[in-house]
Coordinates of C-alpha atoms in Angstrom, one line a residue:
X1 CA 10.0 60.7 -91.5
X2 CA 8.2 57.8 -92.7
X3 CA 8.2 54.3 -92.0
X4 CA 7.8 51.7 -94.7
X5 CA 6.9 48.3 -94.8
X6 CA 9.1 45.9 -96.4
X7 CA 7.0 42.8 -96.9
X8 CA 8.2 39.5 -95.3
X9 CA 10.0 41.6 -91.9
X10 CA 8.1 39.2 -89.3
X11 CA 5.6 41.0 -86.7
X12 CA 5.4 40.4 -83.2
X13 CA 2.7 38.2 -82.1
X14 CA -0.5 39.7 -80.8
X15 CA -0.8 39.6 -76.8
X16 CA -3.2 36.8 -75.2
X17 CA -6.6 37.7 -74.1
X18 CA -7.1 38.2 -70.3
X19 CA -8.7 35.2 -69.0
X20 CA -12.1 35.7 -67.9
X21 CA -12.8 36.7 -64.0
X22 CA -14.7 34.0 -62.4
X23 CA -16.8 34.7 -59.8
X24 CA -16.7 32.5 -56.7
X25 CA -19.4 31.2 -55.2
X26 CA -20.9 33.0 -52.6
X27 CA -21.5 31.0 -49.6
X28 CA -25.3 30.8 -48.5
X29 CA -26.9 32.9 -45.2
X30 CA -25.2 31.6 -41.8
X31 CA -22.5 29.5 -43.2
X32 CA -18.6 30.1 -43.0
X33 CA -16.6 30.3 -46.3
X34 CA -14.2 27.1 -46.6
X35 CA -10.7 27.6 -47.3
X36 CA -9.5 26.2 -50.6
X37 CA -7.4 22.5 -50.2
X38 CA -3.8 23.1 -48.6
X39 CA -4.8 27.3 -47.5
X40 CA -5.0 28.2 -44.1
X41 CA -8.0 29.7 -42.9
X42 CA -7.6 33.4 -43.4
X43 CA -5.1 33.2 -46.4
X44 CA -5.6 35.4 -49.2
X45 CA -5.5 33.1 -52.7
X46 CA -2.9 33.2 -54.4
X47 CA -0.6 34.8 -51.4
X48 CA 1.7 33.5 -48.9
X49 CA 0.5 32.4 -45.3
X50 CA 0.5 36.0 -43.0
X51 CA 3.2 35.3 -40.1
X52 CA 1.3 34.7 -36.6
X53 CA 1.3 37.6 -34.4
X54 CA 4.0 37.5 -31.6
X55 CA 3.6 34.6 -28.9
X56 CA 1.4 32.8 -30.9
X57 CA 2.6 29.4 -32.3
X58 CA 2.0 29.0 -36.3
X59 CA -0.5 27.4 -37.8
X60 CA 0.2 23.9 -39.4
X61 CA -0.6 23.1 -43.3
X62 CA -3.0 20.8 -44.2
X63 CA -2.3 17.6 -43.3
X64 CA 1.7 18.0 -40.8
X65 CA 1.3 17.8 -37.0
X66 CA 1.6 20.5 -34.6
X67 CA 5.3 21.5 -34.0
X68 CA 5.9 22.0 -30.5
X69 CA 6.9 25.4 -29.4
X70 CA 10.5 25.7 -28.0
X71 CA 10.6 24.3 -24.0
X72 CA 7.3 23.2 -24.7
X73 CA 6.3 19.3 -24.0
X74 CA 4.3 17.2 -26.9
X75 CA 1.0 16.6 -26.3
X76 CA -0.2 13.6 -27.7
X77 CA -2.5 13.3 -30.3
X78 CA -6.5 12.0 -29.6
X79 CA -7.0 8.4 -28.8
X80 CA -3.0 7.8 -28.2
X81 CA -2.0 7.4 -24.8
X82 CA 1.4 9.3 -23.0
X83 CA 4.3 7.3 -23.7
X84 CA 2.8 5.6 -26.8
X85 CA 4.9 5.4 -30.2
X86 CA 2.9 6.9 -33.4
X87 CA 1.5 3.7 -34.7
X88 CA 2.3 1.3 -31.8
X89 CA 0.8 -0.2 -28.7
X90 CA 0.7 1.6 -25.3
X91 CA 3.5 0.3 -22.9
X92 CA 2.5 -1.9 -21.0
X93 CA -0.4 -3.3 -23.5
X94 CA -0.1 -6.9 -24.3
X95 CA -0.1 -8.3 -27.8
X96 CA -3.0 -8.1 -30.1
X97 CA -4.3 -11.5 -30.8
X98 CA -1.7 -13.8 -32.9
X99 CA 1.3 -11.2 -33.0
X100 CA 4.3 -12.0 -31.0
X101 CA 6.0 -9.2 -28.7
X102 CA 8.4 -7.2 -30.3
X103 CA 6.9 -7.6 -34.1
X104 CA 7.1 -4.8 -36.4
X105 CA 4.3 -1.7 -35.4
X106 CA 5.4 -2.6 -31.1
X107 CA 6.9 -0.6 -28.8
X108 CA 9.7 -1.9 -27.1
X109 CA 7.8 -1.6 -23.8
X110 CA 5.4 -4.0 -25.1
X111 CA 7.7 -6.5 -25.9
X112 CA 8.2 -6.9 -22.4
X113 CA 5.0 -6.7 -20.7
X114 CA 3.6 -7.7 -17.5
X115 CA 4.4 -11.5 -16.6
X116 CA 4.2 -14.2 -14.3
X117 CA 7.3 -12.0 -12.2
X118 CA 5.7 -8.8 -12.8
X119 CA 2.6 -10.2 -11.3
X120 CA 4.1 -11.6 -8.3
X121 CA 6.5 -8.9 -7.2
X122 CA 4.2 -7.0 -4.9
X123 CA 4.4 -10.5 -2.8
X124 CA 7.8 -10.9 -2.8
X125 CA 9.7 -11.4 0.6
X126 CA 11.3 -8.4 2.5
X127 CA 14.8 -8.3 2.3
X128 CA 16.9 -9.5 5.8
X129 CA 18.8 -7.3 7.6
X130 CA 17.3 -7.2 11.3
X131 CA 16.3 -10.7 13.4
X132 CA 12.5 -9.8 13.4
X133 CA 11.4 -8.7 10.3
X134 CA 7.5 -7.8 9.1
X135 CA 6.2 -9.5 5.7
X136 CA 2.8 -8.2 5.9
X137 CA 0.7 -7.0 8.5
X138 CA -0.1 -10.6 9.7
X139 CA 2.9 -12.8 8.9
X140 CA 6.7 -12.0 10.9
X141 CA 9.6 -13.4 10.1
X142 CA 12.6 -14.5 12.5
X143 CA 16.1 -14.8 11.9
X144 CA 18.0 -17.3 14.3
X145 CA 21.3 -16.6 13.0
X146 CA 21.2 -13.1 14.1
X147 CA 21.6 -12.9 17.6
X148 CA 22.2 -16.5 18.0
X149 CA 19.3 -16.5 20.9
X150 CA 16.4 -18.9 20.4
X151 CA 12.9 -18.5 20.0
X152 CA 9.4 -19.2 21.8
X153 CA 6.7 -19.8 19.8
X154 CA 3.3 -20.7 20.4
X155 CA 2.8 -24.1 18.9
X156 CA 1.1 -24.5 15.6
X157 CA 2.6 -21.1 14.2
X158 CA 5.2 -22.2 12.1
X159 CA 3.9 -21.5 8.5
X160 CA 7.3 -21.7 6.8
X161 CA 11.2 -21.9 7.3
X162 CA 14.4 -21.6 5.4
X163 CA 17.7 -23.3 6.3
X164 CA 18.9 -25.6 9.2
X165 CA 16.2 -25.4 12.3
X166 CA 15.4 -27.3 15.1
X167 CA 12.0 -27.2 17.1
X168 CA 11.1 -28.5 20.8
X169 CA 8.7 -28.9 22.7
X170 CA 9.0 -26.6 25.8
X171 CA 7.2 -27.1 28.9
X172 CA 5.9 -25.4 31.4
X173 CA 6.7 -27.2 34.6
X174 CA 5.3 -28.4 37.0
X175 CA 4.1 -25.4 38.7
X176 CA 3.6 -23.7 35.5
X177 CA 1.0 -26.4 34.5
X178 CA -0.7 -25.9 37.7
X179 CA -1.4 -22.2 37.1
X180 CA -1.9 -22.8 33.2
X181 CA -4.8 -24.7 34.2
X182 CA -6.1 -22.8 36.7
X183 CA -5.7 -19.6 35.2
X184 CA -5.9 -20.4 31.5
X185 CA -3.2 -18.6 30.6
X186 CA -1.1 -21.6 30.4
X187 CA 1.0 -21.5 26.3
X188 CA 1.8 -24.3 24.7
X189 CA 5.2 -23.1 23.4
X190 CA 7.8 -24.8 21.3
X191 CA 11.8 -24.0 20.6
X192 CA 12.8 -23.0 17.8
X193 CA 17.4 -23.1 17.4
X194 CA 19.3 -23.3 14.8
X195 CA 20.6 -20.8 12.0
X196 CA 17.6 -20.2 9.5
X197 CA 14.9 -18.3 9.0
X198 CA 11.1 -19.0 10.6
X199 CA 7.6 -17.5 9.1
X200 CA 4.9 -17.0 11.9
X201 CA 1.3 -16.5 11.7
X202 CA -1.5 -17.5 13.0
X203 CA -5.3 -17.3 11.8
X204 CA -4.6 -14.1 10.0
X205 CA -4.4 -12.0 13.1
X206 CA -2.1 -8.6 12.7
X207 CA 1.5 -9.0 14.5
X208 CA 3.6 -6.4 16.3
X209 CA 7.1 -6.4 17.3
X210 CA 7.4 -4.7 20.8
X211 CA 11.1 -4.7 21.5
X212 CA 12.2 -4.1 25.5
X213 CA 15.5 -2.7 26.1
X214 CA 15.5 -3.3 30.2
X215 CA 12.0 -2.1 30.6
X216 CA 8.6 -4.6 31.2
X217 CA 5.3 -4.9 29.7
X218 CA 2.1 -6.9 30.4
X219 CA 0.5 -8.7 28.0
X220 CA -2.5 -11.4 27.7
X221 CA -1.1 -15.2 27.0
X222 CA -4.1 -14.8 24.2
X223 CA -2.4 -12.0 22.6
X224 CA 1.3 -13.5 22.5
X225 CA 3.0 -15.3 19.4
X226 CA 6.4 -15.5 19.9
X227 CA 9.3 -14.2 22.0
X228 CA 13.0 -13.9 22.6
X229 CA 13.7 -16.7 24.9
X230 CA 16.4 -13.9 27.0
X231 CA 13.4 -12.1 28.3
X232 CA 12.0 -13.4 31.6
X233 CA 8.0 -14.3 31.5
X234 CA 6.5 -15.0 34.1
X235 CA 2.4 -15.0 35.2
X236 CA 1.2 -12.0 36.8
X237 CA -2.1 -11.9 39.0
X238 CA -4.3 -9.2 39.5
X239 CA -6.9 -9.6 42.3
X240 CA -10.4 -8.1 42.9
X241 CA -14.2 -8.8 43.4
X242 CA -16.6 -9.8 40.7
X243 CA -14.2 -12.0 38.9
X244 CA -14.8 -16.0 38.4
X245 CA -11.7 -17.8 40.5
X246 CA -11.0 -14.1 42.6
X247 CA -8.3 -13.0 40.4
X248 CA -7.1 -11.9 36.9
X249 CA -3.9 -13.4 35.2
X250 CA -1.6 -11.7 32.5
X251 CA 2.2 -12.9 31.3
X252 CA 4.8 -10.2 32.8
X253 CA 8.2 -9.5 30.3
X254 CA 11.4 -8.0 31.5
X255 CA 14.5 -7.8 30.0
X256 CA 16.4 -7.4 26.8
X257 CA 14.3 -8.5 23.5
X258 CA 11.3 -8.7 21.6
X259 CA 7.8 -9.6 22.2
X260 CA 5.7 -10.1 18.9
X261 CA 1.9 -9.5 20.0
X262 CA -0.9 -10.2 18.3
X263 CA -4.4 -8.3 17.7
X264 CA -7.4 -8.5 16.0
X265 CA -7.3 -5.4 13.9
X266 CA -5.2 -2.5 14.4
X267 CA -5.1 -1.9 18.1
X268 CA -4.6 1.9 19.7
X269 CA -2.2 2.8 22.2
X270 CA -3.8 5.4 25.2
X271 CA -2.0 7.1 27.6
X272 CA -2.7 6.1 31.4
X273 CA -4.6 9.0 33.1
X274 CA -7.0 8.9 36.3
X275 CA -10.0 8.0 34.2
X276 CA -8.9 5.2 32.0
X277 CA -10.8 2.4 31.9
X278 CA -10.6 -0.5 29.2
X279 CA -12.8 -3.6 28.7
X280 CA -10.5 -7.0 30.5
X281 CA -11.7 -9.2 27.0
X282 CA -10.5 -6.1 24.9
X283 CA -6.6 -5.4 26.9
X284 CA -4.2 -6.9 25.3
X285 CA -1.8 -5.2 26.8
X286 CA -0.2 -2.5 29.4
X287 CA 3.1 -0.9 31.3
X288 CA 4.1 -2.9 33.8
X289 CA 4.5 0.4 35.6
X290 CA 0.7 1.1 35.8
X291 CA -1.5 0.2 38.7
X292 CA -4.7 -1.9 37.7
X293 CA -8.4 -1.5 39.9
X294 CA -10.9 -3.8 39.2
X295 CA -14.1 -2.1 37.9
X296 CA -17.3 -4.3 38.2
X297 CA -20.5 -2.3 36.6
X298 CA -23.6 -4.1 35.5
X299 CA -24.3 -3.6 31.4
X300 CA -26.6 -5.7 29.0
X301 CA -24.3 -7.2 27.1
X302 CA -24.3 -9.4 24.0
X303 CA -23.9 -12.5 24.9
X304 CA -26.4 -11.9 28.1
X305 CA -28.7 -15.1 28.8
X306 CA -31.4 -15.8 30.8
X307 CA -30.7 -15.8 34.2
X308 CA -27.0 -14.2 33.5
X309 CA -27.0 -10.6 35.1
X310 CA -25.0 -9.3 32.6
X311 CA -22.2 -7.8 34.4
X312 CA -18.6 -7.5 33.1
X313 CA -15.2 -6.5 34.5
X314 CA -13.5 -3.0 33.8
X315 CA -10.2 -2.7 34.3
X316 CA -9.1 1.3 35.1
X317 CA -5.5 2.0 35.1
X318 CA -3.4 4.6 36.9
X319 CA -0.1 5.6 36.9
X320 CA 2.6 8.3 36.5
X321 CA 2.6 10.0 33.1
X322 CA 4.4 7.9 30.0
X323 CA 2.4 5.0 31.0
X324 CA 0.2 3.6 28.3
X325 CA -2.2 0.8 27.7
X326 CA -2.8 -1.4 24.3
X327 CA -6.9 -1.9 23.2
X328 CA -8.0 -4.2 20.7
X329 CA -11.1 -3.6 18.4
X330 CA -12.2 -6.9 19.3
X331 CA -13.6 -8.6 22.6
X332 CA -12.7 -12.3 23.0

């Protein structure tokens, strides 16, 4: 059969032309082809991103954060600290010049930075609970309510107190004077009653607190603070050859309380054995249980002079085993 045109039927339009292939540019010797804006290296144009192979997190688009994998912790992006809020201040930062804390763009940790309180908090005072408490490593406090047994103190050592207290002189007596001066170990102590709290120091020196619970212990008068005025004190003599006046003098403490010593530096405690010996200016102190021998042996010393022979006095301790002695770093 044949077809035949009837004039004014309308015709289909003619398809479009292919557009013309383009040739990209081919990158020069050595360098790596760039991926077009918003394609992830690797992409083929014109298709989707391939998914990333299994246990490997995806990779972001141009332009959006990392998304953290699931159980996994954010890490923080470079130059911003841990903690810090996207477009904020680290905690803890204080105010750029001329912006008040807690403006727009500051963390709320910022707003309350470090202060006059924050800076002073490391000093602030231990809290009570016990009669002899430590502050620091050379200040001890005392409280007289708890207990309700006074205190002897070496005069002067009073730094501070809190609440209703009392002090007194307390003398030795007659007898004590007498040895005091003879012996030098004489303390000029004062009384402290009443129901507050005292602050002892004195030139910086570290404090102890040796409490007895029926037991004794030996200490120098030089080395001694302050003391519960329950124990019984009393001067103990040691005698031997090579020492100026024929004998050596220590205070003796017995009873039931505490005995806050003093050092210069941070002392070390030795067990008594057969061969312990310990400088008599470095002892501060020793079991009253152990036996003391004077040990006289001739050294160049320091503080040797002309015409001085330079010997000094060892003390060596003996004694059943738990015994112990106290040394100071320092010689006096």
């Amino acid at each position: 059969a044949r077809f035949k045109w009837i004039k004014g039927t309308p015709r289909d339009p003619p398809p479009a032309p292919p557009a013309p292939y383009v040739k990209p540019p081919k990158p020069a010797y050595g360098q790596v082809p760039q991926p077009s804006y918003g394609q992830v290296p690797g992409q083929v144009p014109g298709q989707p991103p391939a998914p990333a192979p299994y246990g490997q997190p995806p990779q972001p688009s141009y332009g959006q954060p990392p998304q953290p994998s699931y159980g996994q912790v954010p890490q923080p992006s470079y130059g911003q600290v841990p903690g810090q809020v996207p477009g904020g201040y680290p905690p803890g930062a204080p105010a750029p010049y001329g912006q008040q804390p807690g403006a727009p763009g500051m963390p709320a940790a910022a707003a309350a930075g470090p202060g006059l309180a924050a800076a002073l908090q490391v000093y602030k005072e231990a809290p009570t609970g016990t009669r002899w408490t430590p502050q620091n490593q050379q200040l001890m406090r005392v409280d007289l309510a708890m207990g309700g047994q006074p205190v002897l103190a070496r005069q002067g050592s009073m730094v501070l107190y809190q609440g209703k207290v009392d002090f007194s002189y307390k003398g030795a007596g007659f007898a004590g004077r007498i040895v005091g001066n003879a012996t030098g170990q004489e303390m000029q102590l004062m009384r402290c009653t009443g129901r507050g709290q005292v602050f002892l120091a004195e030139n910086g020196a570290h404090l102890h607190a040796i409490e007895l619970q029926g037991d004794a212990i030996c200490v120098s008068a030089e080395n001694v603070l302050a003391f519960d005025e329950s124990l019984q004190h009393e001067v103990r003599r040691i005698e031997g050859h090579g020492i100026p006046g024929g004998a050596l003098f220590t205070m003796q403490f017995q009873g039931s309380g505490t005995v806050i010593v003093k050092t210069h530096g941070v002392p070390v405690v030795l067990p008594v054995t057969p061969t312990t010996f310990a400088d008599s200016n470095a002892i501060v102190a020793w079991s009253a249980g152990s036996q003391v021998i004077i040990s006289s042996q001739v050294r160049l010393r320091r503080n040797a002079y002309p015409g001085h022979s330079g010997e000094t006095v060892n003390l060596q301790f003996r004694g059943a085993p738990g015994n112990f002695i106290v040394v100071q770093p320092y010689e006096v």
